[in-house]
mmCIF file of C-alpha atoms in Angstrom:
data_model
loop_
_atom_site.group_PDB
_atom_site.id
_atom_site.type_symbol
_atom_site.label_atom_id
_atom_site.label_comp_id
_atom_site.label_asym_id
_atom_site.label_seq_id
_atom_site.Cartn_x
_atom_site.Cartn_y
_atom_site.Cartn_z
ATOM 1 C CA UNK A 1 -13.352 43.775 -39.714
ATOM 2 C CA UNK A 2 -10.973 43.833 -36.770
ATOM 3 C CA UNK A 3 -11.991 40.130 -35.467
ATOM 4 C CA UNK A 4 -11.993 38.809 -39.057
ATOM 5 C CA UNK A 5 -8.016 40.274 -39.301
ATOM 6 C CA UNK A 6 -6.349 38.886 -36.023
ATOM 7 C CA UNK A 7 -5.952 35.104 -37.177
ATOM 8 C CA UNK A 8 -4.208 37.027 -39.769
ATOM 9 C CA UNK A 9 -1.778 38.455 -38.764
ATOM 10 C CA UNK A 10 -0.876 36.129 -36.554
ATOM 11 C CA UNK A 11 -0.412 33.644 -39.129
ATOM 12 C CA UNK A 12 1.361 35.955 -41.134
ATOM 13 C CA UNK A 13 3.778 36.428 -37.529
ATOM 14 C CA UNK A 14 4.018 32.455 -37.837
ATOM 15 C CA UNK A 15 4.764 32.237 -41.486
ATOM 16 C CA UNK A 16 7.909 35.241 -40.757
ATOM 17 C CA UNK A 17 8.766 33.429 -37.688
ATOM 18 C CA UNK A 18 9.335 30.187 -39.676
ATOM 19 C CA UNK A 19 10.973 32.022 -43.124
ATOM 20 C CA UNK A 20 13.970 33.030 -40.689
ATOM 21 C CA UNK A 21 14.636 28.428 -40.629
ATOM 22 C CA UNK A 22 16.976 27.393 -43.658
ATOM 23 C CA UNK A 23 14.831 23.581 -43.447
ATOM 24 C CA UNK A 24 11.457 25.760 -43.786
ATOM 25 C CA UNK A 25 12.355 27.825 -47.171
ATOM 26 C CA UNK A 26 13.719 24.622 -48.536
ATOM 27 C CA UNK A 27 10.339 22.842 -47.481
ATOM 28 C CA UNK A 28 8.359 25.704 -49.462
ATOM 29 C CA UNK A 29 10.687 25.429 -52.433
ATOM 30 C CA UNK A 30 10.279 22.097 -52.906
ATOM 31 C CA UNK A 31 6.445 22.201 -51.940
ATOM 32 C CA UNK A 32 6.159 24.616 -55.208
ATOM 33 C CA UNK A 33 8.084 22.659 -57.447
ATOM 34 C CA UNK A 34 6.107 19.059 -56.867
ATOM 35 C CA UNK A 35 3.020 20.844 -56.897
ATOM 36 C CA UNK A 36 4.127 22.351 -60.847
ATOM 37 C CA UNK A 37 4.151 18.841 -61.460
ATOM 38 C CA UNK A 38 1.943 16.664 -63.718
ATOM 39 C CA UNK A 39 -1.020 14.920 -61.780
ATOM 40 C CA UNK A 40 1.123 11.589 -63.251
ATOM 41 C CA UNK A 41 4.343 12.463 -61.973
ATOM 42 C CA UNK A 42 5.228 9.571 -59.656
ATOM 43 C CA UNK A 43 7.793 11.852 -57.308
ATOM 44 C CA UNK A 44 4.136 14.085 -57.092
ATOM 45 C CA UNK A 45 2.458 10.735 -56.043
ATOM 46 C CA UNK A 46 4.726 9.805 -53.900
ATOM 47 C CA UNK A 47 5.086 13.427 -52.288
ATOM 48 C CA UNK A 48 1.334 14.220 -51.476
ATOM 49 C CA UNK A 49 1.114 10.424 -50.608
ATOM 50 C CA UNK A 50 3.692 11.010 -47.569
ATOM 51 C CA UNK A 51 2.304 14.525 -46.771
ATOM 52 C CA UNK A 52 -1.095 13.066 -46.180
ATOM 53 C CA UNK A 53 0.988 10.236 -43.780
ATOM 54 C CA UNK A 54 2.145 12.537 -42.081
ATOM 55 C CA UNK A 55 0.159 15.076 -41.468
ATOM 56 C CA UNK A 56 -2.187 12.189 -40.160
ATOM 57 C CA UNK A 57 0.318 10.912 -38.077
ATOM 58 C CA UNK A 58 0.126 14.329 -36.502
ATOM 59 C CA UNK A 59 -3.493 14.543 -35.772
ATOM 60 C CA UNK A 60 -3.642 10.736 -34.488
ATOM 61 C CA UNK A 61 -0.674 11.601 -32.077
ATOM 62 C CA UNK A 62 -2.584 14.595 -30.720
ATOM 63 C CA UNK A 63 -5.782 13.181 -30.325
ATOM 64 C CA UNK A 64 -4.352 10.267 -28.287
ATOM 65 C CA UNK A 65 -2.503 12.721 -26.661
ATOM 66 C CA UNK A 66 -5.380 15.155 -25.603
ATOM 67 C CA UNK A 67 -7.868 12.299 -25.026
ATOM 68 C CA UNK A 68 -5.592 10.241 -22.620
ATOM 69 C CA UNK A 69 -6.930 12.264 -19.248
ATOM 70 C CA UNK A 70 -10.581 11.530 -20.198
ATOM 71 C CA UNK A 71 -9.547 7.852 -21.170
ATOM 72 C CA UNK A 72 -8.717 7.096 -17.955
ATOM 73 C CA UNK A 73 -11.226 9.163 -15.884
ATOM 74 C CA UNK A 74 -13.806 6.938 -17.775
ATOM 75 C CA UNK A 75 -11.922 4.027 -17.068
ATOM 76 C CA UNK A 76 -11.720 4.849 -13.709
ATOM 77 C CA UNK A 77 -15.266 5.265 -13.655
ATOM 78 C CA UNK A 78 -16.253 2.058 -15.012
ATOM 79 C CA UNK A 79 -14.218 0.378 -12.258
ATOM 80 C CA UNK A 80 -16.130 2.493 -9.635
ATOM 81 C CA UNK A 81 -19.124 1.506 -11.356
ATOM 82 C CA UNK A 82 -18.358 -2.592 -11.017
ATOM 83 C CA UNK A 83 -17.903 -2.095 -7.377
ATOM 84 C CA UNK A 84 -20.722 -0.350 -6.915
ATOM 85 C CA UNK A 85 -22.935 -3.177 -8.652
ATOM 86 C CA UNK A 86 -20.864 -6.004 -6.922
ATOM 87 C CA UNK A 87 -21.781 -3.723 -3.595
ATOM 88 C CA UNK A 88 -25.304 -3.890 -4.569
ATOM 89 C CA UNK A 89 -25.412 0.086 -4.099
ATOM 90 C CA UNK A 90 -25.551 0.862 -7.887
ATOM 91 C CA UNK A 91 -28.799 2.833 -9.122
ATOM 92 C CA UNK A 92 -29.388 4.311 -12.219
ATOM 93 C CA UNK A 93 -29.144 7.669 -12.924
ATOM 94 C CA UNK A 94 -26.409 7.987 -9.601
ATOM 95 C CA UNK A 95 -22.931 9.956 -9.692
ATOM 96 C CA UNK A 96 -20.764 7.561 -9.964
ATOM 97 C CA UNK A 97 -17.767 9.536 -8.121
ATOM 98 C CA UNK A 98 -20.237 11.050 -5.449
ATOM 99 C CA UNK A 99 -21.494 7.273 -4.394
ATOM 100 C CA UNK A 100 -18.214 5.704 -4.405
ATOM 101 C CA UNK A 101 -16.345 8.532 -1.887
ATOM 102 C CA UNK A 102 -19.527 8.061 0.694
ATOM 103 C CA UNK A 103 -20.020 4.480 0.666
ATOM 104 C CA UNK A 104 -16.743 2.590 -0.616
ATOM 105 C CA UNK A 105 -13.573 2.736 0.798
ATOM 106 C CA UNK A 106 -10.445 0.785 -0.414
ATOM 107 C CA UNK A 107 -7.217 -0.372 1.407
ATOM 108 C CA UNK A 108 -4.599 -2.097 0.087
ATOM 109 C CA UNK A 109 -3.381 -5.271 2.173
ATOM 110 C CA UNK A 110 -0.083 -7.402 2.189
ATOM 111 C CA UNK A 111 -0.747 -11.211 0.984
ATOM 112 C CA UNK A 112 1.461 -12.356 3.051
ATOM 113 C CA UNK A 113 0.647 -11.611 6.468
ATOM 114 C CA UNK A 114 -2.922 -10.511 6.404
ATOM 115 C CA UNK A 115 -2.687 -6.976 7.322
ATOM 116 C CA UNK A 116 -3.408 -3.546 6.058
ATOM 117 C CA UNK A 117 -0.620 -1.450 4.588
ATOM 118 C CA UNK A 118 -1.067 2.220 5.445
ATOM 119 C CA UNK A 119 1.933 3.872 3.957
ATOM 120 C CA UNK A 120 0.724 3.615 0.895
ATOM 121 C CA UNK A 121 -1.985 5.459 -0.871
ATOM 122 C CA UNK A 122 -4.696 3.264 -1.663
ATOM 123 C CA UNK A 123 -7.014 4.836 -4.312
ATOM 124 C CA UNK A 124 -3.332 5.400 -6.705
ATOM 125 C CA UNK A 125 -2.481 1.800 -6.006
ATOM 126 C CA UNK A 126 -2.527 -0.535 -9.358
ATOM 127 C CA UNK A 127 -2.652 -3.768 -8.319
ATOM 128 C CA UNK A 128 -2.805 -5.380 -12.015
ATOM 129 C CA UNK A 129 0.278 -2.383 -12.880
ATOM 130 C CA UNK A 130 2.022 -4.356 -9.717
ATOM 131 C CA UNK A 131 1.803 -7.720 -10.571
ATOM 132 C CA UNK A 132 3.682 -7.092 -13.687
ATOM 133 C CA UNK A 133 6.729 -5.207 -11.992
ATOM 134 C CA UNK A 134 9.186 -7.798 -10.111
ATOM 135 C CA UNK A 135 10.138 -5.627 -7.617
ATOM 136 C CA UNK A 136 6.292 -5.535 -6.479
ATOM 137 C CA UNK A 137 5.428 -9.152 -7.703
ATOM 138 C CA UNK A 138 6.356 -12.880 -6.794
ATOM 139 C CA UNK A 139 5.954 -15.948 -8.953
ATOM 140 C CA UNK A 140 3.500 -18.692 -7.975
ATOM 141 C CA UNK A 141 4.523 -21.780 -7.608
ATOM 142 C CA UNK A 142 3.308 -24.225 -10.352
ATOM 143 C CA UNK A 143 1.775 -26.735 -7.784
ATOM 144 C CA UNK A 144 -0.486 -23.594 -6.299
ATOM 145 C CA UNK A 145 -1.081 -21.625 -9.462
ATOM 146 C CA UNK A 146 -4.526 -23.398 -9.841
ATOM 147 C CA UNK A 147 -5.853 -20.216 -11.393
ATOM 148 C CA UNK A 148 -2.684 -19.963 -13.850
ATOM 149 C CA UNK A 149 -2.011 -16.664 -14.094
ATOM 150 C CA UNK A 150 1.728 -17.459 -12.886
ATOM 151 C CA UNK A 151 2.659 -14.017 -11.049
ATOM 152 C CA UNK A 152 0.637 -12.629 -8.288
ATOM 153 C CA UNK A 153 1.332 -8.351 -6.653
ATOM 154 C CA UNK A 154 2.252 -8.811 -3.261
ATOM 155 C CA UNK A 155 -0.465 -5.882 -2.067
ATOM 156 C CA UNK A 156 -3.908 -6.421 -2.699
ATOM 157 C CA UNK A 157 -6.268 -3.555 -3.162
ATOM 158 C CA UNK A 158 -9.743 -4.582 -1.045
ATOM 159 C CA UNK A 159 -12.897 -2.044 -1.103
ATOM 160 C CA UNK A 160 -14.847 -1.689 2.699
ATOM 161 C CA UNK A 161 -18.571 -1.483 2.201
ATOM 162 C CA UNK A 162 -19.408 0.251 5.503
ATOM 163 C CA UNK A 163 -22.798 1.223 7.179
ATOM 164 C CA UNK A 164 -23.020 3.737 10.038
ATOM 165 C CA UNK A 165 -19.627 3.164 11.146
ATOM 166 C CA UNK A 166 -19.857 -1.031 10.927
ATOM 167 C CA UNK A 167 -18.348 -2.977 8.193
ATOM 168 C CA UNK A 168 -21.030 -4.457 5.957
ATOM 169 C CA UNK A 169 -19.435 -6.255 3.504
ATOM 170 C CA UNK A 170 -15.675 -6.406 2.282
ATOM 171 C CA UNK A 171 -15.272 -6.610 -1.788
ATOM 172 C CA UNK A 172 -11.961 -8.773 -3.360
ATOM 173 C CA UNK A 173 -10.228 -8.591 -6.353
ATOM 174 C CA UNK A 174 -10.127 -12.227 -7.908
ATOM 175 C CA UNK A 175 -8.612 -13.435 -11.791
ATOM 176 C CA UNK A 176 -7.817 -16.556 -13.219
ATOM 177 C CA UNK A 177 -7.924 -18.210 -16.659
ATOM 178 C CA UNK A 178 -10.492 -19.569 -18.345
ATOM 179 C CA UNK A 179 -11.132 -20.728 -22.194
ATOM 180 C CA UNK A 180 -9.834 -18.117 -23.887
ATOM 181 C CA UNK A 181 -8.658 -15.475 -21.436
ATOM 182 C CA UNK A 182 -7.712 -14.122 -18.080
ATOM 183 C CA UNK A 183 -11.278 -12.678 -16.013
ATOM 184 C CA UNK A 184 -10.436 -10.076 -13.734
ATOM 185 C CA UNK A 185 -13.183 -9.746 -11.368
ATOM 186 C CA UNK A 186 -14.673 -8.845 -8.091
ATOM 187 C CA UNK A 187 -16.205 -11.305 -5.052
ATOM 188 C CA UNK A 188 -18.347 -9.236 -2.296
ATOM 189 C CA UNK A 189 -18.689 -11.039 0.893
ATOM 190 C CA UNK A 190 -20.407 -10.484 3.942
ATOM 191 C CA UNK A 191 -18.712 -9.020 7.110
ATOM 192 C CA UNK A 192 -18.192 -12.445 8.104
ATOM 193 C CA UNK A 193 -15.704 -12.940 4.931
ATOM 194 C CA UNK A 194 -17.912 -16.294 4.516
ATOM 195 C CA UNK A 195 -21.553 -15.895 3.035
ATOM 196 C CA UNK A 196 -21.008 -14.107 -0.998
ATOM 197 C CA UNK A 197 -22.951 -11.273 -1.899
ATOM 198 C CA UNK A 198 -22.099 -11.310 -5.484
ATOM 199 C CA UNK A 199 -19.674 -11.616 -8.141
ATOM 200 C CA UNK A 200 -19.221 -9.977 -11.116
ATOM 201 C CA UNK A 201 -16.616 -9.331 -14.018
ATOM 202 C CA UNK A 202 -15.809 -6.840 -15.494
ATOM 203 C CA UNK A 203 -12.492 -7.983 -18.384
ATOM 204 C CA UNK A 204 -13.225 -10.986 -20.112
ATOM 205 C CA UNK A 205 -13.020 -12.571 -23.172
ATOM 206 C CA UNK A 206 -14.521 -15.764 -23.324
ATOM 207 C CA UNK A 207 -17.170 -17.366 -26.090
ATOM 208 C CA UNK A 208 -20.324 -15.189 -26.551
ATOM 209 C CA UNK A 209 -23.523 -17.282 -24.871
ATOM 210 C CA UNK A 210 -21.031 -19.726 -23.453
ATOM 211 C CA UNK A 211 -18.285 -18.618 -20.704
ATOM 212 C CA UNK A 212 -19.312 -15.081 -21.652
ATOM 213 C CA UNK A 213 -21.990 -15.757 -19.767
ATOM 214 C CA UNK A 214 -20.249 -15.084 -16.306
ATOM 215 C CA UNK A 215 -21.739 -11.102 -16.987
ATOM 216 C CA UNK A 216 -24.719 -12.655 -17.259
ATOM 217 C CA UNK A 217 -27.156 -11.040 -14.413
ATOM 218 C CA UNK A 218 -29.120 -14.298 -13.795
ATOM 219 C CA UNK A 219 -26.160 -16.490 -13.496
ATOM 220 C CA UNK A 220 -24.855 -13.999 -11.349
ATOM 221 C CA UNK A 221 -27.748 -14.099 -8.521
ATOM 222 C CA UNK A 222 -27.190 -17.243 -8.249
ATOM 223 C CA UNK A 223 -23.985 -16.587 -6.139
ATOM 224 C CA UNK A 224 -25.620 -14.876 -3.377
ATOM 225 C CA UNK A 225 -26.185 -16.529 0.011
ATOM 226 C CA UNK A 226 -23.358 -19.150 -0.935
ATOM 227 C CA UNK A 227 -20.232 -20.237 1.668
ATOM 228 C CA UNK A 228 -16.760 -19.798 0.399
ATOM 229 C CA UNK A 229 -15.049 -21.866 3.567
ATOM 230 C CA UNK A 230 -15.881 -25.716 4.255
ATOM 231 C CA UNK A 231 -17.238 -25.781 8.177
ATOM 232 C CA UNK A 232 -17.688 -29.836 7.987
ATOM 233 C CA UNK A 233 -15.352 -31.824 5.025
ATOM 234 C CA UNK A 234 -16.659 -31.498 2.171
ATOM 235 C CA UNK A 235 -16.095 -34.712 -0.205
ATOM 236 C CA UNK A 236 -15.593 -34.283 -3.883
ATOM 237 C CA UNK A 237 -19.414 -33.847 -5.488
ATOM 238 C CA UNK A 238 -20.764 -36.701 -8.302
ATOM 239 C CA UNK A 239 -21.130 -33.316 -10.365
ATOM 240 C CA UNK A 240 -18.720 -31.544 -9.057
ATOM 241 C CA UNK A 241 -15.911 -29.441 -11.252
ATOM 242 C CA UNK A 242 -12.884 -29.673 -8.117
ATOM 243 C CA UNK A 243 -11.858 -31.921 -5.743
ATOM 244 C CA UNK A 244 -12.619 -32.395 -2.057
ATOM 245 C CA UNK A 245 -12.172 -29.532 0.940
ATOM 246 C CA UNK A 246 -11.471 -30.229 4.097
ATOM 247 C CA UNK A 247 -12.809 -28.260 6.889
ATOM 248 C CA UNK A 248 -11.473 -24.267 6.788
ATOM 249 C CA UNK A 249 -10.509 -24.131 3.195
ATOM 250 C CA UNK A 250 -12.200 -22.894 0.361
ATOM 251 C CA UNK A 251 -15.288 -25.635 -0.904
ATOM 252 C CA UNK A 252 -17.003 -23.139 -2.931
ATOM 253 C CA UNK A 253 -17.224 -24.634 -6.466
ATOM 254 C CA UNK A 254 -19.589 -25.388 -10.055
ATOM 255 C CA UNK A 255 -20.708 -27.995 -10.855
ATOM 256 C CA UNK A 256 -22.294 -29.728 -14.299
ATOM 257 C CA UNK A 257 -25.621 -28.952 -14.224
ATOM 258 C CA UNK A 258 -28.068 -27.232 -11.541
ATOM 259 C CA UNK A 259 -27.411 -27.511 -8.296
ATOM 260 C CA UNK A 260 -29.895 -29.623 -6.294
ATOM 261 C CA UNK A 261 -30.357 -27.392 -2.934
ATOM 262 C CA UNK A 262 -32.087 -30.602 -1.128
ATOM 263 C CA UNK A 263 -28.646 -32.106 -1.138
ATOM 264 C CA UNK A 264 -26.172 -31.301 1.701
ATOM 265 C CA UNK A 265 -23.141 -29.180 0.426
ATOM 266 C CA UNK A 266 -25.503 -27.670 -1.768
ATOM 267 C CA UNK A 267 -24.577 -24.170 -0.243
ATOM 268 C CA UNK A 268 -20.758 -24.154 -1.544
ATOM 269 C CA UNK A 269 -22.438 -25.190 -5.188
ATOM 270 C CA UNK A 270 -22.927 -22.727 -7.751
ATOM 271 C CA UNK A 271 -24.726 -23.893 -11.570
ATOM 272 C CA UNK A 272 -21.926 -24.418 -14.374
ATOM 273 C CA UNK A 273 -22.239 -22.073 -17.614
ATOM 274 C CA UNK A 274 -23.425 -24.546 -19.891
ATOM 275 C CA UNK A 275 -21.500 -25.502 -22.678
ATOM 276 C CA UNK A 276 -18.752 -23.840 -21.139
ATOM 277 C CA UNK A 277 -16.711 -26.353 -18.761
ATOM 278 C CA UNK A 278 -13.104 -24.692 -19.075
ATOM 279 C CA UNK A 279 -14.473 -21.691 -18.347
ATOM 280 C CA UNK A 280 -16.596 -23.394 -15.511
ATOM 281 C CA UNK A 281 -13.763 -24.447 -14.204
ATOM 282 C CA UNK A 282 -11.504 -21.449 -14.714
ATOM 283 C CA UNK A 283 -13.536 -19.526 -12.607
ATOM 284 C CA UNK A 284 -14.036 -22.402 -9.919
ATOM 285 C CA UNK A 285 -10.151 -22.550 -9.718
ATOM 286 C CA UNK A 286 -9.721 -18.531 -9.461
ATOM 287 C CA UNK A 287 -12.238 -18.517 -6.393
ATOM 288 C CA UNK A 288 -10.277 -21.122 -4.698
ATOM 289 C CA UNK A 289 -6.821 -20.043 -5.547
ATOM 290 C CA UNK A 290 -8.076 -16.343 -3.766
ATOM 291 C CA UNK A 291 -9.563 -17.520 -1.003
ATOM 292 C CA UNK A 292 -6.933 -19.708 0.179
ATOM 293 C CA UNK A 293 -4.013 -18.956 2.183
ATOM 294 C CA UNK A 294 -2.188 -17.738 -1.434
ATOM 295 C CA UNK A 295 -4.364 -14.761 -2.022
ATOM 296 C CA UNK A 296 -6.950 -13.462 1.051
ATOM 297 C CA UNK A 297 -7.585 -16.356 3.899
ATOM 298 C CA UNK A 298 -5.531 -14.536 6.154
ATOM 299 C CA UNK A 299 -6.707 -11.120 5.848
ATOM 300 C CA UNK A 300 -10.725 -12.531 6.048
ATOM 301 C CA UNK A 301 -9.084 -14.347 9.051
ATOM 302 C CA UNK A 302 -8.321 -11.191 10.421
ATOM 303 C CA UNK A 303 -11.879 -9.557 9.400
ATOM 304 C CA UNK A 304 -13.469 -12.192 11.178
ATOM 305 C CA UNK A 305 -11.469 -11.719 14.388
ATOM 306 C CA UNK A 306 -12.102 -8.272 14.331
ATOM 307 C CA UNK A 307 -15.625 -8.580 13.552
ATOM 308 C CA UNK A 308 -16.127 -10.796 16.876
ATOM 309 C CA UNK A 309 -14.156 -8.462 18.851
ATOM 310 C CA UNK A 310 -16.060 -5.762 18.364
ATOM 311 C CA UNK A 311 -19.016 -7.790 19.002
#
């Protein structure tokens, strides 16, 4: 049939097209020649063994090739999907991309001073991509890299949670070490960059049913309604995993055990992971290394000042 003959011919146009190369005929010659060969012949072995490398070789580069653009729309999507839950605007069954355009929208702010940085386009910004790249990076000194992850971008990438206009909650990026890897993260906070919504994150690698258990849903509720800054001193807890905060810096901490909510300072106190102090204390470090004056005090400065103006 006329459908059946097209592939064909043009294969037979291909097979011409590649006669008319010296490399090609030589390539057929010798494919004839092992394949006369004895089933024992070693230069056969050795042949069809290197064919069959090669050929998939081929079909691995291709398939990384063609599946790169869906790689990193799903990746993509999975981080729109972590803000969304650390939001708490993620539903089942919701489009992803349609929810985060309406509801979320991301800036990217300098470190140093505080401020927003419009000249740059904030949804293309890679703020992990940055903090490896000198030009866009700085090192942290050893006496303030508390979270230990040595290098910091100087351009954050924050999310806006708005509602009818007003800013409803602001969403960080946070990371720090803790047992056995770096956690990359996400801390929502109120408008008033003070009371946490939630936390949640989302690369991790520490123990199963120990420090992995900073995904864990009920651990994570237990972060909401807690203070980041200290508004009295706050002296170092009997349980406590840090040291003492003095009034305007970060207080928010674990501790060993459950925290006792009759007790004063009881809202800066989140429950350890148990059986899991370095990671405990990874994550207690990372909070207070990015709320501080190092990573995003003077940007929530700024939020709060132009939350009361507008007020």
């Amino acid at each position: 049939m006329p459908n059946q003959q097209k592939p064909c011919k043009h294969l037979e146009k291909v097979c011409n097209k590649l006669n008319e190369y010296e490399q090609y005929r030589k390539f057929i010659i010798y494919k004839d020649k092992v394949l006369a060969m004895g089933n024992d012949s070693l230069e056969k072995t050795i042949a069809i063994a290197l064919s069959l490398c090669f050929i998939c070789a081929i079909l691995v580069s291709f398939s990384a090739v063609a599946l790169k653009p869906l790689q990193i729309y799903n990746k993509d999507l999975d981080m729109k999907k972590n803000i969304l839950d650390v939001a708490g605007l993620l539903e089942e069954g919701m489009d992803i991309d349609k929810a985060f355009a309406d509801k979320i929208e991301a800036k990217v702010v300098d470190l140093e001073t505080g401020d927003y940085v419009e000249n740059i386009d904030a949804n293309a910004y890679d703020q992990r991509k940055a903090a490896k790249d000198p030009a866009q990076s700085v090192a942290i000194p050893k006496d303030k890299d508390i979270a230990h992850i040595r290098v910091k971008a100087k351009l954050a990438k924050v999310f806006l949670v708005k509602e009818g206009g007003a800013l409803k909650s602001v969403i960080l990026p946070v990371s720090g070490y803790g047992l056995w890897s770096t956690l990359y993260g996400f801390l929502s906070l109120d408008a008033d960059g003070q009371t946490v919504q939630s936390i949640n994150f989302y690369d991790q690698s520490e123990t199963p049913g120990l420090g992995g258990e900073v995904v864990n849903p009920n651990w994570r509720a237990l972060w909401k309604g807690k203070k980041v800054y200290a508004v009295t001193d706050q002296p170092a807890m009997e349980k406590g995993l840090i040291a003492e905060a003095d009034v305007g810096e970060p207080a928010l901490s674990l501790i060993k055990g459950t925290v006792d909510t009759s007790k004063p300072g009881s809202e800066y106190q989140v429950d350890g992971l148990a059986g899991a102090t370095l990671t405990s204390t990874g994550v207690t470090n990372l909070i207070r290394y990015w709320m501080s004056t190092e990573g995003f005090s003077k940007y929530l400065n700024k939020v709060r000042a132009n939350q009361g103006a507008k007020s």
